[in-house]
Amino acid sequence: MGHQFTRAHLLLVLIIASAVASRAHKLKSATFLSPELVLAPGSVTNTFHYNVDFPTGHIGIKSFHVEPVDSSGRPIPLYDTYLHHWALNRYVIPKGGSDSANFVRNDGICQGNILGQHYGSGSETRRTATFLPDPYAIEIGNPEEGFEERWMLGIHAIDTRGVVDGQGCRECFCELYNVTIGGGYDGGLKCCEDGDQCRVKLGFQGRKRSVYLRYTVKWVDWVDGEFLPVKVFIADVTDTGERDMTETTGCQV
């Protein structure tokens, strides 16, 4: 009787283990490159790239890892090209219609689409883990009927080769850039926009070079009831608490 019970118990364990294994979901991965960014010493790029390569279908994102690289695929050191920030935004367009982007923001509380990205980071990108353990994932690829989902990648980078003040350029001090901002605005994004130039040491010679953002996405096929959808919230320390859907109130970034 004891042996029969042991065998039955073992059989039950094997059946359960087999059932669990059959429900395991394969983790998929793909690596892509952003469009080319051309930078000269002291120059700034702050560009937005629509319809970038991205996994398709109803899936759950497990992680998103970013690495700035050169045209040979070698990682670029931050002391040469400072990755100020990048942001990955989700949007939809009507099928068979215009390419007008309707952004699908995250669940954060900022006004409009400010800080509405699903992923984003800055110079700390290389050492920031983003992997979501089971059963969690960010559910995407299930837009409303009649719409197609796409992704926009924003990249803000500063080439600091040969500049007179590396830290000042990275922190966008206005006095170091070829811009004039009044009203007591001493530094910030307004002084290091796309095409702006940080001051370079007299006589410094440096070639233009191509830079890319290499991004690796890991995901699983979505199965209702087997994954818990993660909601993304981004807060802003400058948030005034006011809301009128303009950039002058609420989150100031």
Protein backbone atom coordinates (compact mmCIF):
# COMPACT_ATOMS: atom_id res chain seq x y z
CA MET A 1 0.00 0.00 0.00
CA GLY A 2 2.85 2.37 0.90
CA HIS A 3 4.69 1.68 -2.37
CA GLN A 4 1.50 2.27 -4.37
CA PHE A 5 0.95 5.60 -2.59
CA THR A 6 4.55 6.66 -3.26
CA ARG A 7 4.27 5.78 -6.96
CA ALA A 8 0.94 7.62 -7.25
CA HIS A 9 2.40 10.65 -5.50
CA LEU A 10 5.46 10.64 -7.77
CA LEU A 11 3.24 10.35 -10.84
CA LEU A 12 1.17 13.32 -9.67
CA VAL A 13 4.31 15.42 -9.14
CA LEU A 14 5.56 14.55 -12.64
CA ILE A 15 2.20 15.46 -14.18
CA ILE A 16 2.16 18.83 -12.38
CA ALA A 17 5.79 19.54 -13.35
CA SER A 18 5.00 18.68 -16.96
CA ALA A 19 1.98 21.00 -16.95
CA VAL A 20 4.02 23.88 -15.51
CA ALA A 21 6.80 23.33 -18.06
CA SER A 22 4.29 23.31 -20.91
CA ARG A 23 3.08 26.75 -19.80
CA ALA A 24 6.58 28.24 -19.71
CA HIS A 25 6.99 31.10 -22.16
CA LYS A 26 10.07 31.54 -24.25
CA LEU A 27 11.94 34.79 -23.67
CA LYS A 28 12.66 36.40 -27.03
CA SER A 29 15.27 39.02 -27.80
CA ALA A 30 16.20 41.32 -30.67
CA THR A 31 18.75 44.10 -31.11
CA PHE A 32 18.25 47.18 -33.31
CA LEU A 33 20.09 50.35 -34.26
CA SER A 34 18.67 53.86 -34.22
CA PRO A 35 19.04 56.08 -37.29
CA GLU A 36 22.48 57.62 -37.70
CA LEU A 37 23.43 60.64 -35.59
CA VAL A 38 26.29 62.78 -36.94
CA LEU A 39 28.20 64.71 -34.29
CA ALA A 40 31.14 67.12 -34.37
CA PRO A 41 33.10 68.30 -31.31
CA GLY A 42 30.82 70.39 -29.09
CA SER A 43 27.71 69.72 -31.15
CA VAL A 44 24.30 68.65 -29.85
CA THR A 45 21.68 66.34 -31.27
CA ASN A 46 18.19 66.24 -29.82
CA THR A 47 16.15 64.42 -32.44
CA PHE A 48 12.98 62.35 -32.62
CA HIS A 49 12.87 59.24 -34.79
CA TYR A 50 9.46 57.88 -35.71
CA ASN A 51 8.53 54.32 -36.65
CA VAL A 52 11.78 52.82 -35.35
CA ASP A 53 12.31 49.07 -35.53
CA PHE A 54 10.52 47.24 -32.73
CA PRO A 55 9.02 43.80 -32.04
CA THR A 56 5.45 43.42 -33.25
CA GLY A 57 2.39 41.50 -32.11
CA HIS A 58 0.58 41.27 -28.79
CA ILE A 59 3.56 40.88 -26.47
CA GLY A 60 4.87 41.69 -22.99
CA ILE A 61 8.09 43.69 -22.75
CA LYS A 62 10.47 42.28 -20.13
CA SER A 63 13.43 44.63 -20.57
CA PHE A 64 14.81 47.42 -22.76
CA HIS A 65 18.57 48.06 -22.76
CA VAL A 66 20.35 50.91 -24.55
CA GLU A 67 23.99 51.41 -25.53
CA PRO A 68 25.50 54.32 -27.57
CA VAL A 69 27.90 52.91 -30.16
CA ASP A 70 30.01 54.10 -33.11
CA SER A 71 29.75 52.98 -36.73
CA SER A 72 31.79 49.85 -35.91
CA GLY A 73 29.47 48.85 -33.09
CA ARG A 74 31.96 49.78 -30.35
CA PRO A 75 30.53 51.37 -27.18
CA ILE A 76 31.27 55.09 -26.96
CA PRO A 77 32.59 56.44 -23.62
CA LEU A 78 30.49 59.07 -21.90
CA TYR A 79 33.46 61.45 -21.70
CA ASP A 80 33.40 61.64 -25.52
CA THR A 81 29.66 61.63 -26.20
CA TYR A 82 27.39 62.38 -23.28
CA LEU A 83 24.00 60.68 -23.49
CA HIS A 84 21.92 63.39 -21.85
CA HIS A 85 18.75 61.34 -22.17
CA TRP A 86 16.70 59.12 -24.44
CA ALA A 87 13.00 58.29 -24.42
CA LEU A 88 10.89 55.60 -26.06
CA ASN A 89 7.32 56.69 -26.78
CA ARG A 90 4.41 54.61 -28.02
CA TYR A 91 1.96 56.00 -30.59
CA VAL A 92 -0.73 54.79 -32.97
CA ILE A 93 -1.82 55.82 -36.47
CA PRO A 94 -5.03 54.98 -38.34
CA LYS A 95 -4.65 51.98 -40.64
CA GLY A 96 -4.69 53.11 -44.25
CA GLY A 97 -4.87 56.73 -43.18
CA SER A 98 -2.46 59.52 -42.36
CA ASP A 99 0.82 59.13 -40.51
CA SER A 100 -0.33 61.59 -37.85
CA ALA A 101 0.91 60.29 -34.51
CA ASN A 102 -1.52 59.85 -31.63
CA PHE A 103 0.66 59.23 -28.60
CA VAL A 104 -0.35 56.57 -26.09
CA ARG A 105 1.25 57.88 -22.94
CA ASN A 106 2.11 55.95 -19.80
CA ASP A 107 -0.01 56.08 -16.63
CA GLY A 108 1.91 58.98 -15.10
CA ILE A 109 0.25 62.19 -13.92
CA CYS A 110 2.07 64.88 -15.95
CA GLN A 111 0.00 67.04 -18.28
CA GLY A 112 -0.41 66.24 -21.97
CA ASN A 113 2.35 63.97 -23.23
CA ILE A 114 5.05 65.40 -20.97
CA LEU A 115 7.09 62.52 -19.52
CA GLY A 116 4.74 60.14 -21.30
CA GLN A 117 7.42 57.68 -22.41
CA HIS A 118 7.33 53.96 -21.61
CA TYR A 119 11.11 53.77 -21.22
CA GLY A 120 13.73 56.46 -20.79
CA SER A 121 17.01 57.19 -19.06
CA GLY A 122 20.22 59.16 -19.36
CA SER A 123 23.92 58.72 -18.74
CA GLU A 124 23.17 56.01 -16.16
CA THR A 125 21.71 53.78 -18.89
CA ARG A 126 24.58 51.28 -18.96
CA ARG A 127 24.21 50.32 -15.30
CA THR A 128 20.44 50.46 -14.96
CA ALA A 129 18.63 47.10 -14.86
CA THR A 130 15.16 47.11 -16.42
CA PHE A 131 14.27 43.40 -16.39
CA LEU A 132 10.82 42.58 -15.04
CA PRO A 133 10.57 39.20 -13.27
CA ASP A 134 7.66 36.86 -13.95
CA PRO A 135 4.75 37.24 -13.94
CA TYR A 136 5.22 40.95 -14.76
CA ALA A 137 5.56 42.56 -18.20
CA ILE A 138 4.55 45.74 -20.03
CA GLU A 139 1.67 44.79 -22.30
CA ILE A 140 1.82 46.28 -25.81
CA GLY A 141 0.76 45.44 -29.36
CA ASN A 142 -2.96 45.41 -28.71
CA PRO A 143 -4.21 48.75 -30.10
CA GLU A 144 -7.82 49.66 -30.70
CA GLU A 145 -9.45 48.27 -33.82
CA GLY A 146 -8.45 50.25 -36.92
CA PHE A 147 -5.14 51.50 -35.53
CA GLU A 148 -1.52 50.47 -35.97
CA GLU A 149 1.01 50.72 -33.15
CA ARG A 150 4.42 52.32 -33.70
CA TRP A 151 7.31 53.66 -31.61
CA MET A 152 9.24 56.92 -31.48
CA LEU A 153 12.77 57.15 -30.10
CA GLY A 154 14.03 60.51 -28.89
CA ILE A 155 17.81 60.91 -28.44
CA HIS A 156 19.61 63.83 -26.81
CA ALA A 157 23.41 63.57 -26.97
CA ILE A 158 26.26 66.07 -26.56
CA ASP A 159 29.68 65.58 -28.16
CA THR A 160 32.14 66.77 -25.52
CA ARG A 161 35.39 66.18 -27.39
CA GLY A 162 37.64 69.22 -27.03
CA VAL A 163 35.16 71.43 -25.18
CA VAL A 164 36.39 74.08 -22.75
CA ASP A 165 34.25 72.82 -19.87
CA GLY A 166 33.05 69.23 -20.06
CA GLN A 167 30.83 69.34 -16.99
CA GLY A 168 29.35 72.69 -17.99
CA CYS A 169 28.53 71.41 -21.47
CA ARG A 170 26.94 68.26 -20.05
CA GLU A 171 24.83 70.33 -17.65
CA CYS A 172 23.86 72.74 -20.44
CA PHE A 173 25.17 75.97 -18.91
CA CYS A 174 23.88 78.68 -21.24
CA GLU A 175 27.06 80.77 -21.12
CA LEU A 176 28.94 77.92 -22.83
CA TYR A 177 26.50 77.60 -25.73
CA ASN A 178 25.78 79.73 -28.77
CA VAL A 179 22.33 80.68 -27.47
CA THR A 180 20.88 83.56 -25.49
CA ILE A 181 18.05 82.92 -23.05
CA GLY A 182 16.71 85.74 -20.89
CA GLY A 183 14.67 85.78 -17.72
CA GLY A 184 17.38 84.45 -15.41
CA TYR A 185 17.54 81.08 -17.17
CA ASP A 186 21.15 80.04 -16.53
CA GLY A 187 21.10 76.48 -17.76
CA GLY A 188 18.94 73.60 -18.88
CA LEU A 189 17.44 71.97 -21.93
CA LYS A 190 16.66 75.28 -23.63
CA CYS A 191 20.40 75.96 -23.99
CA CYS A 192 21.40 72.61 -25.51
CA GLU A 193 18.75 71.89 -28.12
CA ASP A 194 19.28 70.13 -31.43
CA GLY A 195 21.92 71.94 -33.51
CA ASP A 196 23.30 74.04 -30.64
CA GLN A 197 27.06 74.24 -30.09
CA CYS A 198 29.11 74.15 -26.90
CA ARG A 199 32.35 76.13 -26.88
CA VAL A 200 35.41 74.19 -28.06
CA LYS A 201 39.03 74.90 -27.12
CA LEU A 202 40.81 77.22 -29.53
CA GLY A 203 42.64 75.24 -32.19
CA PHE A 204 41.04 71.89 -31.36
CA GLN A 205 40.53 69.75 -34.45
CA GLY A 206 38.13 66.85 -34.49
CA ARG A 207 36.25 65.05 -37.20
CA LYS A 208 32.54 64.51 -37.43
CA ARG A 209 31.55 60.97 -36.55
CA SER A 210 28.52 58.72 -36.70
CA VAL A 211 26.83 57.65 -33.49
CA TYR A 212 23.96 55.19 -33.01
CA LEU A 213 21.81 54.06 -30.15
CA ARG A 214 21.85 50.28 -30.03
CA TYR A 215 18.82 48.95 -28.19
CA THR A 216 17.98 45.41 -27.14
CA VAL A 217 14.40 44.41 -26.42
CA LYS A 218 13.43 41.25 -24.54
CA TRP A 219 9.82 40.09 -24.57
CA VAL A 220 7.36 37.22 -24.31
CA ASP A 221 4.19 36.48 -26.25
CA TRP A 222 1.29 37.81 -24.21
CA VAL A 223 -1.14 35.32 -22.67
CA ASP A 224 -4.09 36.69 -20.72
CA GLY A 225 -4.20 35.39 -17.17
CA GLU A 226 -0.55 34.34 -17.11
CA PHE A 227 1.07 37.78 -16.95
CA LEU A 228 0.38 40.83 -14.82
CA PRO A 229 0.52 44.08 -16.84
CA VAL A 230 2.89 46.66 -15.36
CA LYS A 231 1.77 50.29 -15.32
CA VAL A 232 4.50 52.89 -15.95
CA PHE A 233 4.48 56.05 -13.83
CA ILE A 234 7.00 58.91 -14.16
CA ALA A 235 6.93 61.76 -11.65
CA ASP A 236 8.61 65.17 -11.88
CA VAL A 237 10.11 66.97 -8.87
CA THR A 238 9.22 70.32 -10.52
CA ASP A 239 5.50 69.45 -10.75
CA THR A 240 3.47 72.46 -9.57
CA GLY A 241 0.34 70.38 -9.11
CA GLU A 242 -1.60 72.61 -11.52
CA ARG A 243 -3.21 71.21 -14.67
CA ASP A 244 -4.39 73.10 -17.74
CA MET A 245 -2.75 70.95 -20.46
CA THR A 246 0.01 73.48 -21.19
CA GLU A 247 3.75 73.34 -20.59
CA THR A 248 3.64 76.38 -18.29
CA THR A 249 1.82 74.58 -15.49
CA GLY A 250 2.24 71.15 -13.96
CA CYS A 251 5.42 69.22 -14.74
CA GLN A 252 8.22 71.57 -15.82
CA VAL A 253 10.79 68.86 -16.67
